[in-house]
């Protein structure tokens, strides 16, 4: 049993299901990546794991505990962090305040956590009193990830963290993600840049039309000629 | 059963409304009943105008009072006899002031085109200078005009045309003001139109109250010509005397009833025409497009519809209808009294009518107008009756009792607010909901 | 030289000081409107009547205090009653939110529905105020009327022109500074205040961060009700209390909030003063001032008044129109559309 597992998830927003018997799992210190063509239900699968989508069938467990019926807020409380794809920072608030808001549910002293986030993203320390809305796209993503880390989550979920950033910034972000995983945090992310993401992934899920098509280690998927041909552009 | 009710909803509700009115006629008096009916008809015209804006396009107009007052001004300026002495006293200066306004606007537009870099400051300077020059002509003009026989005239008077012409003129005045406000506030957030219309209506009332040369300000214009005969003329007519005898009443009552009936017929005719036009518009391709824009603005915009332009059209049309209603009201009153315009009665009451009746449905708005006007009229006697009952145990000169009885007068706004909130919450589609899928 | 000094004193007495206190009142009102806008995302048409209701409650308590023989020395007794008036207004605002607005929040209704509901609320507040206190004019300022009297000033300076500072004007400015300082400290430095800003900034992310939306909304109403009551009582002390006048204040208050950038607290303050100074300056008759500073033969004949005081609402409206045309986001880049 994995640390975080969404098992046999079926459901959607309206009458029609988007996910069909989809299974996603990730362990502590591991990076799991969901890839697939547009409209494959990648983000939907992630949202289902986070409780933003009602499941008709299947379950989600965290550390062996069934959390299928928890609200997203309650999942944050029980150790899950989520970074949305867009609108993921408070644009009018300073970097530091963004991180503070990330720690809103914590009643203890979180200055240590903030220091660690600043260690991870040194540029943020420099720009701590600037409004997040004035930062570059990559820096914003760092704020967004940092905000999610402030609750000291055991699982970090990222919805296309590299959407719209330059290749250099993307590499930097992936490095950061590797560092975070090295802290023992389970990472589940959806990625558009499948090739680069699978490079750093321990586990890869290729979804097609809301169902699992291929599931393997990142390396194996990269080596699989069919996956390469169909999803990685040769 | 519910299917039956749905099918016959409109006739059933209208019949119920008619019965309520008849109850007043039989129970209280026919003159009172006709007074309620007449104001109900006028309210219906205004509600129809508001429904065109809100129901067809989702525009929130909080300036109904101002557009209604402009309608009234239209009647004054059309129907009152001109005051030649005032024209000769201040006409030239007034004309010059008007020329200055036109000149200022033309100059500002010209300069804005020629000096794109200095648009802001240049416009500001030109408008300011134009305003000062305009005042240089206007002030002596208004002083001279107001000095002419100030007890009964002191203004320019109107054109001396038949009063019925004042109705469309009133509609035009309101449409003009709506065009200006719409140009400014449409296309921005929906709240901004509300705030801008609130502002323009306050200003219209301020102008009408203070520019005595225009319509005598708070000194009121009285004795407006009527589209129907005067009671005292009727009382001499044989058929009125016969009528009084037949219904065992006096000639005063029978003549009053006949006059009010004639008004009612006129108003009903206007309402009928406007209603017919509105229904035609609503069910035309234009109406369908308007509702499409209302329901999904983004999609309509993506399809290349110029939403702001359409909104301006519908805003101007709705305001014109409100203006016509305002003109009818002033005609019925026989006088133009700027101080009587207050937003609770002339803006927000109409809103309650539209929302309660069923926004988007013209039949609903009209029914809402009758019903809410009825409740408005009845609220005060009911309120004081209720307070009397509640305080019956107290001494007649008990301080709390007299206080509560005084307070009963304010039950009207309370009740109106309550109705608005209850309808919005529990029946947001109103008494006669808009029919979907047509 | 003395003429210039006299002119400046004249200007201070009739423009600067009145505009400063009126601006403070508008700023407090606009701050309430802008906070509601920032968090609940609608223009609250009931704000003027909320001001009236809170002021009415304060006046009633002031009368009660008078009846008990309580007074506040040189200061108006209403200041003692103000905290109770604020509590009543807060209670009313919270009950209103629970009974009216919460439903639409859960439904995620369009802003215009909220505005419409606020019109219904406005009716009811208006009726409650009038049932309790009637529609007439109420003057409830007591205590010392002036801090500085005209002849005291003349004796002090030896100038021809007098300068008076009314107690209510001084109180208005002092209270405004204290209240604004508190609100800004609250929004910038406290956890709850930051949560409010976060919620206003990005509702979904605030929810993800575990911020309780109901609590944020409650705090917002509490602040708005307090600001409305303070603004209303200060205005009433400075001028007088009449329910309809408070309804009419809605326009300059909205104008202030929009000029500054709606949803921006700092903008509301700036907007309040811009509107107040414009209004006072445009409706002020400049004849006396100009006579003092130009040579005697150039003195103007007329009043040199741009607009009559009856048109003071036109000033707010013109400012509003200019802002909507030129920069709809306002000075401090508020939210649009």
mmCIF file of C-alpha atoms in Angstrom, chain B residues 14-360:
data_model
loop_
_atom_site.group_PDB
_atom_site.id
_atom_site.type_symbol
_atom_site.label_atom_id
_atom_site.label_comp_id
_atom_site.label_asym_id
_atom_site.label_seq_id
_atom_site.Cartn_x
_atom_site.Cartn_y
_atom_site.Cartn_z
ATOM 1 C CA UNK B 14 -54.603 39.120 -13.303
ATOM 2 C CA UNK B 15 -58.126 38.129 -12.286
ATOM 3 C CA UNK B 16 -57.041 38.062 -8.655
ATOM 4 C CA UNK B 17 -55.546 41.518 -9.056
ATOM 5 C CA UNK B 18 -58.763 42.781 -10.648
ATOM 6 C CA UNK B 19 -60.749 41.339 -7.739
ATOM 7 C CA UNK B 20 -58.480 43.148 -5.269
ATOM 8 C CA UNK B 21 -59.176 46.414 -7.075
ATOM 9 C CA UNK B 22 -62.904 45.713 -7.272
ATOM 10 C CA UNK B 23 -62.897 45.044 -3.539
ATOM 11 C CA UNK B 24 -61.675 48.598 -3.029
ATOM 12 C CA UNK B 25 -64.382 49.856 -5.375
ATOM 13 C CA UNK B 26 -67.206 48.073 -3.618
ATOM 14 C CA UNK B 27 -65.818 48.279 -0.126
ATOM 15 C CA UNK B 28 -64.339 51.748 -0.038
ATOM 16 C CA UNK B 29 -65.090 53.988 -2.989
ATOM 17 C CA UNK B 30 -64.813 53.963 -6.732
ATOM 18 C CA UNK B 31 -62.836 57.192 -6.864
ATOM 19 C CA UNK B 32 -60.181 55.620 -4.617
ATOM 20 C CA UNK B 33 -60.204 52.489 -6.702
ATOM 21 C CA UNK B 34 -59.709 54.483 -9.906
ATOM 22 C CA UNK B 35 -56.935 56.496 -8.296
ATOM 23 C CA UNK B 36 -55.133 53.261 -7.453
ATOM 24 C CA UNK B 37 -55.791 51.929 -10.940
ATOM 25 C CA UNK B 38 -54.420 55.052 -12.629
ATOM 26 C CA UNK B 39 -51.223 55.099 -10.640
ATOM 27 C CA UNK B 40 -51.003 51.363 -11.135
ATOM 28 C CA UNK B 41 -51.124 51.909 -14.901
ATOM 29 C CA UNK B 42 -48.420 54.570 -14.711
ATOM 30 C CA UNK B 43 -46.296 52.360 -12.471
ATOM 31 C CA UNK B 44 -46.798 49.574 -14.983
ATOM 32 C CA UNK B 45 -45.345 51.738 -17.754
ATOM 33 C CA UNK B 46 -42.308 52.547 -15.616
ATOM 34 C CA UNK B 47 -41.929 48.911 -14.555
ATOM 35 C CA UNK B 48 -42.088 47.913 -18.205
ATOM 36 C CA UNK B 49 -39.239 50.311 -18.950
ATOM 37 C CA UNK B 50 -37.157 48.935 -16.101
ATOM 38 C CA UNK B 51 -37.910 45.395 -17.155
ATOM 39 C CA UNK B 52 -36.648 46.156 -20.641
ATOM 40 C CA UNK B 53 -33.315 47.110 -19.056
ATOM 41 C CA UNK B 54 -33.135 44.518 -16.309
ATOM 42 C CA UNK B 55 -35.117 41.639 -17.690
ATOM 43 C CA UNK B 56 -33.870 41.822 -21.269
ATOM 44 C CA UNK B 57 -30.304 42.822 -20.582
ATOM 45 C CA UNK B 58 -29.514 42.562 -16.872
ATOM 46 C CA UNK B 59 -28.805 46.298 -16.501
ATOM 47 C CA UNK B 60 -29.300 47.684 -13.007
ATOM 48 C CA UNK B 61 -30.676 51.233 -13.274
ATOM 49 C CA UNK B 62 -30.923 53.048 -9.942
ATOM 50 C CA UNK B 63 -31.858 56.356 -11.514
ATOM 51 C CA UNK B 64 -35.495 55.734 -12.395
ATOM 52 C CA UNK B 65 -36.498 58.791 -10.374
ATOM 53 C CA UNK B 66 -34.395 61.068 -12.562
ATOM 54 C CA UNK B 67 -35.735 59.687 -15.823
ATOM 55 C CA UNK B 68 -39.297 59.976 -14.541
ATOM 56 C CA UNK B 69 -38.651 63.593 -13.550
ATOM 57 C CA UNK B 70 -37.270 64.319 -17.008
ATOM 58 C CA UNK B 71 -40.495 62.937 -18.415
ATOM 59 C CA UNK B 72 -42.393 65.388 -16.226
ATOM 60 C CA UNK B 73 -40.162 68.212 -17.403
ATOM 61 C CA UNK B 74 -40.976 67.205 -20.963
ATOM 62 C CA UNK B 75 -44.644 67.785 -20.269
ATOM 63 C CA UNK B 76 -43.995 71.199 -18.730
ATOM 64 C CA UNK B 77 -41.834 72.368 -21.601
ATOM 65 C CA UNK B 78 -44.262 71.079 -24.203
ATOM 66 C CA UNK B 79 -47.641 71.948 -22.827
ATOM 67 C CA UNK B 80 -47.327 75.093 -20.732
ATOM 68 C CA UNK B 81 -47.989 78.347 -22.553
ATOM 69 C CA UNK B 82 -44.809 80.252 -23.407
ATOM 70 C CA UNK B 83 -43.941 83.354 -21.387
ATOM 71 C CA UNK B 84 -42.951 85.897 -24.057
ATOM 72 C CA UNK B 85 -41.861 88.486 -21.494
ATOM 73 C CA UNK B 86 -39.377 85.996 -20.049
ATOM 74 C CA UNK B 87 -38.096 85.134 -23.495
ATOM 75 C CA UNK B 88 -37.498 88.769 -24.326
ATOM 76 C CA UNK B 89 -35.903 89.377 -20.927
ATOM 77 C CA UNK B 90 -33.393 86.552 -21.005
ATOM 78 C CA UNK B 91 -33.810 84.791 -24.307
ATOM 79 C CA UNK B 92 -30.750 86.276 -25.982
ATOM 80 C CA UNK B 93 -28.383 85.564 -23.126
ATOM 81 C CA UNK B 94 -29.806 82.099 -22.742
ATOM 82 C CA UNK B 95 -29.299 81.433 -26.422
ATOM 83 C CA UNK B 96 -25.731 82.643 -26.127
ATOM 84 C CA UNK B 97 -25.194 80.339 -23.150
ATOM 85 C CA UNK B 98 -26.487 77.439 -25.211
ATOM 86 C CA UNK B 99 -24.189 78.444 -28.064
ATOM 87 C CA UNK B 100 -21.260 78.508 -25.661
ATOM 88 C CA UNK B 101 -22.061 74.974 -24.535
ATOM 89 C CA UNK B 102 -22.194 73.731 -28.106
ATOM 90 C CA UNK B 103 -19.039 75.658 -28.948
ATOM 91 C CA UNK B 104 -17.200 74.301 -25.950
ATOM 92 C CA UNK B 105 -18.044 70.739 -26.837
ATOM 93 C CA UNK B 106 -17.058 71.261 -30.450
ATOM 94 C CA UNK B 107 -13.795 72.914 -29.467
ATOM 95 C CA UNK B 108 -12.974 70.189 -26.971
ATOM 96 C CA UNK B 109 -13.598 67.481 -29.545
ATOM 97 C CA UNK B 110 -11.557 69.366 -32.143
ATOM 98 C CA UNK B 111 -8.624 69.900 -29.796
ATOM 99 C CA UNK B 112 -8.704 66.307 -28.619
ATOM 100 C CA UNK B 113 -8.241 65.202 -32.165
ATOM 101 C CA UNK B 114 -5.454 67.662 -32.913
ATOM 102 C CA UNK B 115 -3.488 67.320 -29.689
ATOM 103 C CA UNK B 116 -3.531 63.638 -28.795
ATOM 104 C CA UNK B 117 -0.726 64.148 -26.290
ATOM 105 C CA UNK B 118 -2.487 66.875 -24.329
ATOM 106 C CA UNK B 119 -6.014 65.511 -24.373
ATOM 107 C CA UNK B 120 -6.578 65.478 -20.632
ATOM 108 C CA UNK B 121 -5.309 68.935 -19.665
ATOM 109 C CA UNK B 122 -6.612 70.579 -22.842
ATOM 110 C CA UNK B 123 -10.112 69.187 -22.345
ATOM 111 C CA UNK B 124 -10.052 70.270 -18.731
ATOM 112 C CA UNK B 125 -9.039 73.842 -19.565
ATOM 113 C CA UNK B 126 -11.538 74.171 -22.423
ATOM 114 C CA UNK B 127 -14.412 72.768 -20.389
ATOM 115 C CA UNK B 128 -13.567 74.990 -17.449
ATOM 116 C CA UNK B 129 -13.282 78.101 -19.594
ATOM 117 C CA UNK B 130 -16.440 77.186 -21.478
ATOM 118 C CA UNK B 131 -18.272 76.742 -18.207
ATOM 119 C CA UNK B 132 -17.178 80.156 -16.932
ATOM 120 C CA UNK B 133 -18.221 81.872 -20.169
ATOM 121 C CA UNK B 134 -21.504 79.986 -20.167
ATOM 122 C CA UNK B 135 -22.215 81.159 -16.624
ATOM 123 C CA UNK B 136 -21.402 84.712 -17.744
ATOM 124 C CA UNK B 137 -24.443 84.545 -20.027
ATOM 125 C CA UNK B 138 -26.604 82.188 -18.033
ATOM 126 C CA UNK B 139 -26.531 84.047 -14.715
ATOM 127 C CA UNK B 140 -27.980 87.337 -15.995
ATOM 128 C CA UNK B 141 -30.396 85.385 -18.184
ATOM 129 C CA UNK B 142 -31.739 83.356 -15.301
ATOM 130 C CA UNK B 143 -31.951 86.448 -13.097
ATOM 131 C CA UNK B 144 -33.878 88.362 -15.732
ATOM 132 C CA UNK B 145 -36.198 85.482 -16.479
ATOM 133 C CA UNK B 146 -36.936 84.776 -12.857
ATOM 134 C CA UNK B 147 -37.790 88.425 -12.290
ATOM 135 C CA UNK B 148 -40.618 88.290 -14.829
ATOM 136 C CA UNK B 149 -43.860 88.049 -12.860
ATOM 137 C CA UNK B 150 -42.114 85.736 -10.415
ATOM 138 C CA UNK B 151 -45.175 84.901 -8.350
ATOM 139 C CA UNK B 152 -46.845 82.954 -11.145
ATOM 140 C CA UNK B 153 -44.309 82.753 -13.965
ATOM 141 C CA UNK B 154 -40.632 83.580 -13.619
ATOM 142 C CA UNK B 155 -39.708 80.958 -16.167
ATOM 143 C CA UNK B 156 -39.651 80.537 -19.891
ATOM 144 C CA UNK B 157 -42.807 78.490 -20.059
ATOM 145 C CA UNK B 158 -43.316 75.795 -22.634
ATOM 146 C CA UNK B 159 -44.324 75.606 -26.253
ATOM 147 C CA UNK B 160 -48.036 75.632 -25.618
ATOM 148 C CA UNK B 161 -48.578 72.395 -27.549
ATOM 149 C CA UNK B 162 -51.169 69.752 -26.666
ATOM 150 C CA UNK B 163 -50.196 67.971 -23.482
ATOM 151 C CA UNK B 164 -50.181 64.528 -25.078
ATOM 152 C CA UNK B 165 -47.220 65.573 -27.224
ATOM 153 C CA UNK B 166 -45.390 66.059 -23.932
ATOM 154 C CA UNK B 167 -45.393 62.313 -23.343
ATOM 155 C CA UNK B 168 -43.109 61.314 -26.206
ATOM 156 C CA UNK B 169 -41.073 64.460 -25.564
ATOM 157 C CA UNK B 170 -40.603 63.317 -21.966
ATOM 158 C CA UNK B 171 -39.515 59.956 -23.275
ATOM 159 C CA UNK B 172 -36.987 61.689 -25.543
ATOM 160 C CA UNK B 173 -35.567 63.726 -22.661
ATOM 161 C CA UNK B 174 -35.092 60.583 -20.591
ATOM 162 C CA UNK B 175 -33.559 58.797 -23.574
ATOM 163 C CA UNK B 176 -31.066 61.618 -24.041
ATOM 164 C CA UNK B 177 -29.929 61.485 -20.429
ATOM 165 C CA UNK B 178 -29.739 57.698 -20.612
ATOM 166 C CA UNK B 179 -27.553 57.909 -23.699
ATOM 167 C CA UNK B 180 -25.013 60.062 -21.874
ATOM 168 C CA UNK B 181 -24.950 57.910 -18.740
ATOM 169 C CA UNK B 182 -24.854 54.734 -20.770
ATOM 170 C CA UNK B 183 -21.936 55.976 -22.856
ATOM 171 C CA UNK B 184 -19.972 56.513 -19.665
ATOM 172 C CA UNK B 185 -20.890 53.603 -17.454
ATOM 173 C CA UNK B 186 -21.847 50.721 -19.732
ATOM 174 C CA UNK B 187 -19.106 48.249 -20.450
ATOM 175 C CA UNK B 188 -17.722 48.609 -16.961
ATOM 176 C CA UNK B 189 -18.714 46.579 -13.917
ATOM 177 C CA UNK B 190 -22.452 46.162 -13.448
ATOM 178 C CA UNK B 191 -22.284 48.072 -10.139
ATOM 179 C CA UNK B 192 -20.854 51.130 -11.858
ATOM 180 C CA UNK B 193 -23.961 51.638 -13.957
ATOM 181 C CA UNK B 194 -25.980 51.484 -10.741
ATOM 182 C CA UNK B 195 -23.804 54.096 -9.074
ATOM 183 C CA UNK B 196 -23.718 56.332 -12.143
ATOM 184 C CA UNK B 197 -27.491 56.230 -12.549
ATOM 185 C CA UNK B 198 -27.922 56.980 -8.857
ATOM 186 C CA UNK B 199 -25.728 60.035 -9.411
ATOM 187 C CA UNK B 200 -27.426 61.295 -12.552
ATOM 188 C CA UNK B 201 -30.851 61.035 -10.974
ATOM 189 C CA UNK B 202 -29.761 63.092 -7.961
ATOM 190 C CA UNK B 203 -28.340 65.703 -10.320
ATOM 191 C CA UNK B 204 -31.427 65.818 -12.532
ATOM 192 C CA UNK B 205 -33.530 66.469 -9.457
ATOM 193 C CA UNK B 206 -31.067 69.099 -8.212
ATOM 194 C CA UNK B 207 -31.192 70.904 -11.575
ATOM 195 C CA UNK B 208 -34.965 70.801 -11.729
ATOM 196 C CA UNK B 209 -35.197 72.078 -8.176
ATOM 197 C CA UNK B 210 -32.737 74.919 -8.636
ATOM 198 C CA UNK B 211 -32.939 76.165 -12.211
ATOM 199 C CA UNK B 212 -36.024 78.279 -11.711
ATOM 200 C CA UNK B 213 -35.878 79.760 -15.207
ATOM 201 C CA UNK B 214 -36.440 76.269 -16.596
ATOM 202 C CA UNK B 215 -39.404 74.987 -14.631
ATOM 203 C CA UNK B 216 -39.800 77.312 -11.632
ATOM 204 C CA UNK B 217 -37.824 74.999 -9.345
ATOM 205 C CA UNK B 218 -39.416 74.238 -6.009
ATOM 206 C CA UNK B 219 -42.034 76.906 -6.701
ATOM 207 C CA UNK B 220 -43.673 74.202 -8.850
ATOM 208 C CA UNK B 221 -45.467 74.491 -12.145
ATOM 209 C CA UNK B 222 -49.173 74.172 -11.521
ATOM 210 C CA UNK B 223 -52.200 74.155 -13.747
ATOM 211 C CA UNK B 224 -50.789 71.963 -16.480
ATOM 212 C CA UNK B 225 -53.209 71.541 -19.346
ATOM 213 C CA UNK B 226 -55.172 68.317 -19.180
ATOM 214 C CA UNK B 227 -55.882 65.811 -21.913
ATOM 215 C CA UNK B 228 -59.328 65.219 -20.379
ATOM 216 C CA UNK B 229 -62.131 67.648 -19.412
ATOM 217 C CA UNK B 230 -62.233 69.383 -16.062
ATOM 218 C CA UNK B 231 -64.671 68.124 -13.435
ATOM 219 C CA UNK B 232 -66.379 71.469 -13.025
ATOM 220 C CA UNK B 233 -67.103 71.658 -16.764
ATOM 221 C CA UNK B 234 -68.484 68.152 -16.705
ATOM 222 C CA UNK B 235 -70.717 68.889 -13.763
ATOM 223 C CA UNK B 236 -72.801 71.160 -15.957
ATOM 224 C CA UNK B 237 -73.351 68.442 -18.532
ATOM 225 C CA UNK B 238 -76.716 66.769 -18.512
ATOM 226 C CA UNK B 239 -75.399 63.230 -18.938
ATOM 227 C CA UNK B 240 -73.259 63.547 -15.866
ATOM 228 C CA UNK B 241 -76.233 64.692 -13.856
ATOM 229 C CA UNK B 242 -78.224 61.760 -15.229
ATOM 230 C CA UNK B 243 -75.404 59.418 -14.381
ATOM 231 C CA UNK B 244 -75.261 60.707 -10.837
ATOM 232 C CA UNK B 245 -78.983 60.216 -10.483
ATOM 233 C CA UNK B 246 -78.805 56.709 -11.861
ATOM 234 C CA UNK B 247 -76.127 55.605 -9.430
ATOM 235 C CA UNK B 248 -77.667 57.581 -6.583
ATOM 236 C CA UNK B 249 -74.657 59.750 -6.040
ATOM 237 C CA UNK B 250 -73.756 63.415 -6.423
ATOM 238 C CA UNK B 251 -72.410 65.124 -9.522
ATOM 239 C CA UNK B 252 -69.028 65.741 -7.890
ATOM 240 C CA UNK B 253 -68.474 62.016 -7.528
ATOM 241 C CA UNK B 254 -69.764 61.064 -10.917
ATOM 242 C CA UNK B 255 -67.721 63.730 -12.688
ATOM 243 C CA UNK B 256 -64.602 62.661 -10.761
ATOM 244 C CA UNK B 257 -65.206 59.070 -11.750
ATOM 245 C CA UNK B 258 -65.669 59.965 -15.391
ATOM 246 C CA UNK B 259 -62.464 62.033 -15.433
ATOM 247 C CA UNK B 260 -60.476 59.263 -13.808
ATOM 248 C CA UNK B 261 -61.952 56.712 -16.174
ATOM 249 C CA UNK B 262 -60.866 58.806 -19.124
ATOM 250 C CA UNK B 263 -57.357 59.025 -17.706
ATOM 251 C CA UNK B 264 -57.408 55.282 -17.144
ATOM 252 C CA UNK B 265 -58.353 54.688 -20.771
ATOM 253 C CA UNK B 266 -55.576 56.953 -22.012
ATOM 254 C CA UNK B 267 -52.983 55.328 -19.772
ATOM 255 C CA UNK B 268 -54.195 51.859 -20.663
ATOM 256 C CA UNK B 269 -53.881 52.720 -24.332
ATOM 257 C CA UNK B 270 -50.268 53.867 -23.864
ATOM 258 C CA UNK B 271 -49.478 50.828 -21.768
ATOM 259 C CA UNK B 272 -51.076 48.610 -24.387
ATOM 260 C CA UNK B 273 -49.037 50.101 -27.212
ATOM 261 C CA UNK B 274 -45.779 49.922 -25.259
ATOM 262 C CA UNK B 275 -46.553 46.392 -24.166
ATOM 263 C CA UNK B 276 -47.283 45.318 -27.720
ATOM 264 C CA UNK B 277 -44.025 46.851 -28.932
ATOM 265 C CA UNK B 278 -42.057 45.295 -26.061
ATOM 266 C CA UNK B 279 -43.485 41.853 -26.673
ATOM 267 C CA UNK B 280 -42.726 42.149 -30.368
ATOM 268 C CA UNK B 281 -39.172 43.171 -29.554
ATOM 269 C CA UNK B 282 -38.720 40.453 -26.970
ATOM 270 C CA UNK B 283 -39.732 37.700 -29.352
ATOM 271 C CA UNK B 284 -37.858 39.075 -32.325
ATOM 272 C CA UNK B 285 -34.340 37.963 -33.228
ATOM 273 C CA UNK B 286 -33.177 41.143 -31.502
ATOM 274 C CA UNK B 287 -34.836 40.075 -28.244
ATOM 275 C CA UNK B 288 -33.334 36.613 -28.462
ATOM 276 C CA UNK B 289 -29.926 38.132 -28.998
ATOM 277 C CA UNK B 290 -30.395 40.428 -26.011
ATOM 278 C CA UNK B 291 -31.248 37.498 -23.773
ATOM 279 C CA UNK B 292 -28.348 35.523 -25.152
ATOM 280 C CA UNK B 293 -26.061 38.399 -24.200
ATOM 281 C CA UNK B 294 -27.627 38.586 -20.752
ATOM 282 C CA UNK B 295 -27.272 34.874 -20.091
ATOM 283 C CA UNK B 296 -23.811 34.428 -21.476
ATOM 284 C CA UNK B 297 -22.040 37.628 -22.167
ATOM 285 C CA UNK B 298 -18.707 36.023 -22.935
ATOM 286 C CA UNK B 299 -20.129 33.653 -25.515
ATOM 287 C CA UNK B 300 -22.062 36.466 -27.173
ATOM 288 C CA UNK B 301 -18.960 38.608 -27.250
ATOM 289 C CA UNK B 302 -16.957 35.745 -28.716
ATOM 290 C CA UNK B 303 -19.571 35.501 -31.467
ATOM 291 C CA UNK B 304 -18.777 39.065 -32.403
ATOM 292 C CA UNK B 305 -21.747 40.819 -30.790
ATOM 293 C CA UNK B 306 -20.967 44.349 -29.683
ATOM 294 C CA UNK B 307 -22.370 43.894 -26.188
ATOM 295 C CA UNK B 308 -21.803 47.437 -24.962
ATOM 296 C CA UNK B 309 -23.570 48.889 -28.005
ATOM 297 C CA UNK B 310 -26.556 46.576 -27.557
ATOM 298 C CA UNK B 311 -26.681 47.455 -23.897
ATOM 299 C CA UNK B 312 -26.682 51.130 -24.759
ATOM 300 C CA UNK B 313 -29.631 50.565 -27.110
ATOM 301 C CA UNK B 314 -31.652 48.740 -24.545
ATOM 302 C CA UNK B 315 -30.735 51.174 -21.782
ATOM 303 C CA UNK B 316 -31.867 54.158 -23.844
ATOM 304 C CA UNK B 317 -35.108 52.424 -24.854
ATOM 305 C CA UNK B 318 -35.974 51.399 -21.318
ATOM 306 C CA UNK B 319 -35.246 54.869 -19.984
ATOM 307 C CA UNK B 320 -37.448 56.396 -22.671
ATOM 308 C CA UNK B 321 -40.337 54.222 -21.520
ATOM 309 C CA UNK B 322 -39.697 55.307 -17.925
ATOM 310 C CA UNK B 323 -39.695 58.912 -19.140
ATOM 311 C CA UNK B 324 -43.071 58.416 -20.800
ATOM 312 C CA UNK B 325 -44.359 57.021 -17.515
ATOM 313 C CA UNK B 326 -42.994 60.050 -15.686
ATOM 314 C CA UNK B 327 -44.693 62.348 -18.188
ATOM 315 C CA UNK B 328 -48.000 60.573 -17.662
ATOM 316 C CA UNK B 329 -47.603 60.940 -13.909
ATOM 317 C CA UNK B 330 -47.033 64.688 -14.129
ATOM 318 C CA UNK B 331 -50.020 64.987 -16.445
ATOM 319 C CA UNK B 332 -52.230 63.117 -13.998
ATOM 320 C CA UNK B 333 -51.040 65.282 -11.114
ATOM 321 C CA UNK B 334 -51.689 68.388 -13.172
ATOM 322 C CA UNK B 335 -48.557 69.927 -11.707
ATOM 323 C CA UNK B 336 -44.807 69.497 -11.680
ATOM 324 C CA UNK B 337 -43.426 69.412 -8.139
ATOM 325 C CA UNK B 338 -39.692 68.676 -8.077
ATOM 326 C CA UNK B 339 -39.553 68.278 -4.299
ATOM 327 C CA UNK B 340 -41.940 65.339 -4.460
ATOM 328 C CA UNK B 341 -39.379 63.147 -6.204
ATOM 329 C CA UNK B 342 -37.724 60.840 -3.741
ATOM 330 C CA UNK B 343 -35.772 57.736 -4.604
ATOM 331 C CA UNK B 344 -37.673 55.403 -2.331
ATOM 332 C CA UNK B 345 -40.932 56.099 -4.080
ATOM 333 C CA UNK B 346 -39.715 56.623 -7.629
ATOM 334 C CA UNK B 347 -36.723 54.363 -7.976
ATOM 335 C CA UNK B 348 -36.733 51.552 -5.507
ATOM 336 C CA UNK B 349 -40.480 51.000 -5.448
ATOM 337 C CA UNK B 350 -40.402 50.380 -9.194
ATOM 338 C CA UNK B 351 -37.636 47.865 -8.620
ATOM 339 C CA UNK B 352 -39.732 45.956 -6.122
ATOM 340 C CA UNK B 353 -42.503 45.881 -8.736
ATOM 341 C CA UNK B 354 -40.238 44.424 -11.406
ATOM 342 C CA UNK B 355 -38.605 41.838 -9.163
ATOM 343 C CA UNK B 356 -41.836 40.745 -7.516
ATOM 344 C CA UNK B 357 -43.667 40.524 -10.811
ATOM 345 C CA UNK B 358 -41.052 38.435 -12.537
ATOM 346 C CA UNK B 359 -38.002 39.951 -14.141
ATOM 347 C CA UNK B 360 -37.710 39.248 -17.817
#
